mmCIF file of C-alpha atoms in Angstrom:
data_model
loop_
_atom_site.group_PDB
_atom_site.id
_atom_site.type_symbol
_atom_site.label_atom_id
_atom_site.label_comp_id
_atom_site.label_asym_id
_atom_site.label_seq_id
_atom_site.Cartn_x
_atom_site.Cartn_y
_atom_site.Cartn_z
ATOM 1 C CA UNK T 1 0.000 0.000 0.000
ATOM 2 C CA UNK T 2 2.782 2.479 -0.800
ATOM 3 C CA UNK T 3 1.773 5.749 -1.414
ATOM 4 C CA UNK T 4 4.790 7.160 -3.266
ATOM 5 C CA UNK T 5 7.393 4.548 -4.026
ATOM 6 C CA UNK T 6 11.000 5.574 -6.068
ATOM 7 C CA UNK T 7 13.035 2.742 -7.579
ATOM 8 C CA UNK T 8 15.933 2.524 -7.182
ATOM 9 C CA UNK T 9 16.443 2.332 -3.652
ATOM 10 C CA UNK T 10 20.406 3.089 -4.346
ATOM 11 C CA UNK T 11 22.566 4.115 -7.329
ATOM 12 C CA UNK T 12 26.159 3.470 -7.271
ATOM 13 C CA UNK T 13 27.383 4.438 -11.157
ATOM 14 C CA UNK T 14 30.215 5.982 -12.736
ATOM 15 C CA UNK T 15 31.018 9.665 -13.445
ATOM 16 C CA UNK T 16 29.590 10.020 -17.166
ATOM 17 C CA UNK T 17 26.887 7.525 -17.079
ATOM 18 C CA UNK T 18 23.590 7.926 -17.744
ATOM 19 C CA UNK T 19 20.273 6.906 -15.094
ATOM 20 C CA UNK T 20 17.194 7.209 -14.095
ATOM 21 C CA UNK T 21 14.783 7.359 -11.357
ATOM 22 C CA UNK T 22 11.214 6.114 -11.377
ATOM 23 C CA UNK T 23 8.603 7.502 -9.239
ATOM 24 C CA UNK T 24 4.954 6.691 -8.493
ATOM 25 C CA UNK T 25 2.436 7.523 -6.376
ATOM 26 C CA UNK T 26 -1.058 5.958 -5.903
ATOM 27 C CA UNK T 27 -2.787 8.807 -4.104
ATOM 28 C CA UNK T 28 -4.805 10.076 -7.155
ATOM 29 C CA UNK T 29 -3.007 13.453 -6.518
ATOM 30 C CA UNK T 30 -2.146 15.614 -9.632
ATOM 31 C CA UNK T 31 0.908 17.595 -8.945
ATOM 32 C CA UNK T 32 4.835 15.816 -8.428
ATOM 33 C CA UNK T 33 7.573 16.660 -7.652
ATOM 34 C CA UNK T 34 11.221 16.025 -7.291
ATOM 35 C CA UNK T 35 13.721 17.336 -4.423
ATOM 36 C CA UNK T 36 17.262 16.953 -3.884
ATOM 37 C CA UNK T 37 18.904 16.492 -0.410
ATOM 38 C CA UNK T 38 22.670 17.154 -0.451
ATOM 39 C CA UNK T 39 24.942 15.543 2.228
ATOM 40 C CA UNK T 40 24.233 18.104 4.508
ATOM 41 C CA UNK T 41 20.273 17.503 4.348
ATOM 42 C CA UNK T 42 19.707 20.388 2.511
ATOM 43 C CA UNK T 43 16.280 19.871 0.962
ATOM 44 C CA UNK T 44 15.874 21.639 -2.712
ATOM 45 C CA UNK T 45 12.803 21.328 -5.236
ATOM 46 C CA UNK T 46 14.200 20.749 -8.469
ATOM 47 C CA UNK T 47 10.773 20.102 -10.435
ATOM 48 C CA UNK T 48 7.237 19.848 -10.264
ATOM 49 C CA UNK T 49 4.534 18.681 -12.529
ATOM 50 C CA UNK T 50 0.589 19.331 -12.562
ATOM 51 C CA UNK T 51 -1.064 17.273 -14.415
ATOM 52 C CA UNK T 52 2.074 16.262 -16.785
ATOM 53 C CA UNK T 53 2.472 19.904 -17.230
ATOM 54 C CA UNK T 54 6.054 21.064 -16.317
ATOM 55 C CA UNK T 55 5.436 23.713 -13.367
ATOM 56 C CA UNK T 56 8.416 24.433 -11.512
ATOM 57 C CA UNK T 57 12.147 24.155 -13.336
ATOM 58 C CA UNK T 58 14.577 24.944 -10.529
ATOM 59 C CA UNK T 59 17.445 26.428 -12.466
ATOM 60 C CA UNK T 60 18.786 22.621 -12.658
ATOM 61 C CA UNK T 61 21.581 21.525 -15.659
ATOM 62 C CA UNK T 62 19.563 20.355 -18.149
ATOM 63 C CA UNK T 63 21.220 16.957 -17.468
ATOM 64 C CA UNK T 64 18.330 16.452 -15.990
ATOM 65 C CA UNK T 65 15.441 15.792 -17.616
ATOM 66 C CA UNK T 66 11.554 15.145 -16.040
ATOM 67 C CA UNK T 67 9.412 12.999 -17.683
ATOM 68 C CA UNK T 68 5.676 12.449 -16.662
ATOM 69 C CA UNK T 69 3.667 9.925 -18.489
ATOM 70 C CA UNK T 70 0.215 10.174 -16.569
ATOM 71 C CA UNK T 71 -0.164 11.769 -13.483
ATOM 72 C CA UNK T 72 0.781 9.285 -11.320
ATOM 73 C CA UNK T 73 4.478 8.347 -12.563
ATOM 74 C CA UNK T 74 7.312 11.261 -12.573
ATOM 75 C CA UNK T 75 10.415 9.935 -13.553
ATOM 76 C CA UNK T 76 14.313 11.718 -13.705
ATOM 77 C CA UNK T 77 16.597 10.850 -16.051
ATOM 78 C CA UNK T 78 20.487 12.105 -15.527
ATOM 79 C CA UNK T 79 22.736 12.325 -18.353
ATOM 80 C CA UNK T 80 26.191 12.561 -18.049
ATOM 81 C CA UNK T 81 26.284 11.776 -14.643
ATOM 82 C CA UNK T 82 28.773 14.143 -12.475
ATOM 83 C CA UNK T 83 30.372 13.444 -8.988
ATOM 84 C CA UNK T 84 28.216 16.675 -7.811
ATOM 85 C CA UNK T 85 25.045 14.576 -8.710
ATOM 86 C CA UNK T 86 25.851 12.180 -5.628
ATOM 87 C CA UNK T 87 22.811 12.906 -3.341
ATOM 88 C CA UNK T 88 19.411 11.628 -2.005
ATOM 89 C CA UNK T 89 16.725 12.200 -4.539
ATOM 90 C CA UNK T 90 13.321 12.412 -3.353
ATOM 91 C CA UNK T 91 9.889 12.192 -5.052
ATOM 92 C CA UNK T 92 6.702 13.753 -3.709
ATOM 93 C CA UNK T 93 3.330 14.281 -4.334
ATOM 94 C CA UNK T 94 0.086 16.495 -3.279
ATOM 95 C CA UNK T 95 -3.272 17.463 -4.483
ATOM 96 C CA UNK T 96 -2.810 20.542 -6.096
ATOM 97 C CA UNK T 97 -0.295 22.526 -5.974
ATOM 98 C CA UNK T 98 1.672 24.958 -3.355
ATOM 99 C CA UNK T 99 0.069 26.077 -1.310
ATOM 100 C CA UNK T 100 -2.900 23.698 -0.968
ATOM 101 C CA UNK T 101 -1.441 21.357 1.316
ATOM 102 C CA UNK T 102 1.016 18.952 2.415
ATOM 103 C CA UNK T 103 3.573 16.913 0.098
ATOM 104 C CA UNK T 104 3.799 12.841 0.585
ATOM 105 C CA UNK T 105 7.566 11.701 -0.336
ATOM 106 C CA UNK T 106 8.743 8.481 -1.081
ATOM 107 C CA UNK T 107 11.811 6.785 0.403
ATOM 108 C CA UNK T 108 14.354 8.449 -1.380
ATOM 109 C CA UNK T 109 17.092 7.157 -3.721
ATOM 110 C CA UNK T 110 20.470 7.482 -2.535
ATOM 111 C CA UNK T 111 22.869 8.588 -5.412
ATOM 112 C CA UNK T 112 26.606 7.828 -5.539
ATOM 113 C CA UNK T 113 28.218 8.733 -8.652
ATOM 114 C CA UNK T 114 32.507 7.326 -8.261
ATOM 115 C CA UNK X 1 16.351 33.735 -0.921
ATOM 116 C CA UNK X 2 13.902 32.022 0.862
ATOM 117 C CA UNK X 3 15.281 29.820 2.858
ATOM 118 C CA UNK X 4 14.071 29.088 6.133
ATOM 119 C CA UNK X 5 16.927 28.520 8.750
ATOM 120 C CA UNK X 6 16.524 25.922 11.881
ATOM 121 C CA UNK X 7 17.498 26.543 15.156
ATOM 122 C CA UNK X 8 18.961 24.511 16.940
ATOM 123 C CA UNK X 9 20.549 22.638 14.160
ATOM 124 C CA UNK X 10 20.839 19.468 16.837
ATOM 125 C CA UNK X 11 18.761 18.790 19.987
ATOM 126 C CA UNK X 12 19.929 16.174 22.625
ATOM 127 C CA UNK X 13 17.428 15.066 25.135
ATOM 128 C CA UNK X 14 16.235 12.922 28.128
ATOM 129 C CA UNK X 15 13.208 11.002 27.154
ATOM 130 C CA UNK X 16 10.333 12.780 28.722
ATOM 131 C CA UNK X 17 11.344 16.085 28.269
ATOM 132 C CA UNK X 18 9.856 18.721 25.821
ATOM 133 C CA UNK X 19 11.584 19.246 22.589
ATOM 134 C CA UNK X 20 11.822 22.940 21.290
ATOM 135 C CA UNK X 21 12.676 23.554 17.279
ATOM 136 C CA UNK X 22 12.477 27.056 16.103
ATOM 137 C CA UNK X 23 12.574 28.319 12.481
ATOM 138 C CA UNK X 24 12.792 31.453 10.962
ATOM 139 C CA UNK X 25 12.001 32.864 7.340
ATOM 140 C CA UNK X 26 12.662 35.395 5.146
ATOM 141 C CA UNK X 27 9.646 36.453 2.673
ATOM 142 C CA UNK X 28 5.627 36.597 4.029
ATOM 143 C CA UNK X 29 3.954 33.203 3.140
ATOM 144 C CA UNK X 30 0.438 31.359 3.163
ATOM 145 C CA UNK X 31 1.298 28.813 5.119
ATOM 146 C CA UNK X 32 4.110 27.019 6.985
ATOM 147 C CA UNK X 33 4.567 23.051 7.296
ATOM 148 C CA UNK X 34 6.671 20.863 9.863
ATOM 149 C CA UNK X 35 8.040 17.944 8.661
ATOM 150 C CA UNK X 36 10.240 14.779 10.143
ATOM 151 C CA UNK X 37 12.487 12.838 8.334
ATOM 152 C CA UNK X 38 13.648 9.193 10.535
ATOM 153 C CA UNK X 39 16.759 8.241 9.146
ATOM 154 C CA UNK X 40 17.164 7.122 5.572
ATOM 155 C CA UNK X 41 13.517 7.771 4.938
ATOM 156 C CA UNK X 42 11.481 10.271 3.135
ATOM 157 C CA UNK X 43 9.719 13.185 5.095
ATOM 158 C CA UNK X 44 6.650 12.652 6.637
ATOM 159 C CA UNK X 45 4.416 15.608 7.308
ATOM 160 C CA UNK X 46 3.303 16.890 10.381
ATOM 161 C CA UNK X 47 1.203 19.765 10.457
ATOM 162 C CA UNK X 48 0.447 22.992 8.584
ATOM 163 C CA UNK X 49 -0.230 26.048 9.865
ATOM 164 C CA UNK X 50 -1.922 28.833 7.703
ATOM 165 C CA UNK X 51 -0.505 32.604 7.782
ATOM 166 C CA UNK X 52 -3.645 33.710 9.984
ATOM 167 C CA UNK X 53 -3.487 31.098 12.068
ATOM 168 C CA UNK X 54 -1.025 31.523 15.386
ATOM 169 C CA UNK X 55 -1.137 28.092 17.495
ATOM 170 C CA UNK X 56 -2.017 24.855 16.385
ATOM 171 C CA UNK X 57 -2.350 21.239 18.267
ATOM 172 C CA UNK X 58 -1.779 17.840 17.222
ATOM 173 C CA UNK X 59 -1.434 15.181 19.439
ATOM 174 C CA UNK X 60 2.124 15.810 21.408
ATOM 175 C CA UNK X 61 2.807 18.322 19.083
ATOM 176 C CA UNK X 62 2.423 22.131 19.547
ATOM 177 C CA UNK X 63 2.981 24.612 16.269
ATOM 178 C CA UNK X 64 3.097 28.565 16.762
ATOM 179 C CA UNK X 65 3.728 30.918 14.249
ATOM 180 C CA UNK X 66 4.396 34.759 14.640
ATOM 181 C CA UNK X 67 4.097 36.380 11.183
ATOM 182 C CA UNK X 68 5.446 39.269 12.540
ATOM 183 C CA UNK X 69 8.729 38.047 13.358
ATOM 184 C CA UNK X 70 8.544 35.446 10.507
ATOM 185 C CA UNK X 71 9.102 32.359 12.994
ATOM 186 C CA UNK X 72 7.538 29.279 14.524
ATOM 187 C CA UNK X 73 8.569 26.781 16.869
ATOM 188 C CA UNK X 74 7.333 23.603 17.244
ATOM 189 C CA UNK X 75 6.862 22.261 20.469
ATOM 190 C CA UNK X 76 7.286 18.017 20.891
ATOM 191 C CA UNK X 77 5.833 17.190 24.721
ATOM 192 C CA UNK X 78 6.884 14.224 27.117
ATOM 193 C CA UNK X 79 9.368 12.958 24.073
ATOM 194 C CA UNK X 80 9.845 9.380 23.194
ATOM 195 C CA UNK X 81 12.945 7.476 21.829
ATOM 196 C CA UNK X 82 10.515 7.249 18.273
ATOM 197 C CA UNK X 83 10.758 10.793 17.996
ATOM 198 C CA UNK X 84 14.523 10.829 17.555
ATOM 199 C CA UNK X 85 14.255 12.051 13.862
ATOM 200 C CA UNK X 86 15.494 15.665 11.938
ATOM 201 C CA UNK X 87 12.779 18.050 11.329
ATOM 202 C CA UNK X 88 12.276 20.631 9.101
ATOM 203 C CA UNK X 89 9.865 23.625 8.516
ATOM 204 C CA UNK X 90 8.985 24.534 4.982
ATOM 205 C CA UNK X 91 7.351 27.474 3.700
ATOM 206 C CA UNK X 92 5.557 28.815 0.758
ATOM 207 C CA UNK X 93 5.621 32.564 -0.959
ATOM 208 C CA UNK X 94 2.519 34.104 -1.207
ATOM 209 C CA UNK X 95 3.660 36.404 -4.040
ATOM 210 C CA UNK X 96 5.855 33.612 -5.417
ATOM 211 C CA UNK X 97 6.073 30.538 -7.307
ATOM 212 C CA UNK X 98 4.251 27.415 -6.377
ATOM 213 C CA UNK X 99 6.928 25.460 -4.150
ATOM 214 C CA UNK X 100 8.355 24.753 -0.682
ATOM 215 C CA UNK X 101 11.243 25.948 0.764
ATOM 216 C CA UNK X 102 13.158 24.114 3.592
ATOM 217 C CA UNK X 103 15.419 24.483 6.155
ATOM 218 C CA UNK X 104 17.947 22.774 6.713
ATOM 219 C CA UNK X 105 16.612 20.967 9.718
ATOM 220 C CA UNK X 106 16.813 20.352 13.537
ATOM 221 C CA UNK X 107 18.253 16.916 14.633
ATOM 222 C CA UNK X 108 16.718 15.892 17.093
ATOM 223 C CA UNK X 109 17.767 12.854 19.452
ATOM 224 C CA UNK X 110 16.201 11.504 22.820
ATOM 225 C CA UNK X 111 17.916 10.044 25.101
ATOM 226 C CA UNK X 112 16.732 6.856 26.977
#
């Protein structure tokens, strides 16, 4: 009965690579999004989605590319992967958007690029 | 920038004491969230409080927010060694665009 679940779990990959990270949530909600927490638990919003519609672009390399297929999936693909990139990545989820409510995160994907 | 700070960034207590987590922000907002985050997890949330709104209850848990000083605290009574966690406050802009913005988080540990 997961609400939001991410796959992977954990990343380990090469500096170059490319990856990606699935996310899905089962909550009927309409707006996603995706954070980054850095080593020192800095929390960030990188990009949200309403609907599939891109609403929020953080200023993020666009190495990093959103994709939402329906509502309920957002998923992150990273291209050229860089040792910066090494970090938890967290999905989330609400009904609407900020500043309706509260945001439901998955488990996080930990992130080490070597 | 927006960015709420926490304060204290760590909290070390004796189980059964009150916990105490302040936060501060920059820009006037709609409404401000608490969140906890166990280790390795995601965040789970807590509670909201809206911009007109100045105490709030939930369970053990006490939110106050004083717009005019742009801060809350959250308020954790007769702790428990499950509330050993990091938590975070996250606000919105209410001239802005549509996201959160956290801090950086209080960790909080209780002692048994």
């Amino acid at each position: 009965d997961t609400a939001v679940s991410q796959t992977p779990k954990y990343l380990v990959t090469q500096m170059g690579n490319d990856k990606s990270i699935k996310c899905e949530q089962n909550l009927g909600h309409d707006t996603m999004y995706w954070y980054k927490q850095d080593s020192k638990k800095f929390l960030k919003i990188m990009f949200s989605y309403n609907n599939k519609e891109l609403i929020i672009n953080e200023t993020v390399p666009n190495r990093f590319s959103p994709k939402s297929p329906d509502k309920a999936h957002l998923n992150l693909h990273i291209n050229s992967l860089e040792l910066g990139d090494s970090a938890v990545y967290f999905c989330a989820s609400s009904i609407g958007q900020v500043p309706r409510g509260e945001q439901f995160f998955g488990p996080g994907t930990r992130l080490t690029v070597l | 920038s927006q960015q709420g700070e926490e304060d204290p960034q760590a909290l070390s207590i004796q189980e059964g004491e009150n916990a105490t987590m302040n936060c501060s922000y920059k820009t006037s907002i709609n409404n401000l969230q608490w969140y906890r985050q166990n280790s390795g997890r995601g965040l789970v949330h807590l509670i909201l409080i809206r911009s007109n709104e100045r105490e709030k209850h939930s369970g053990r848990l006490r939110v106050t927010l004083d717009t005019s000083k742009k801060s809350s605290s959250l308020l954790i009574t007769a702790s428990r060694a499950a509330d050993t966690a990091s938590y975070f406050c996250a606000t919105d802009w209410d001239q802005g665009a549509q996201k959160l913005v956290f801090g950086q988080g209080t960790r909080l540990t209780i002692n048994p």
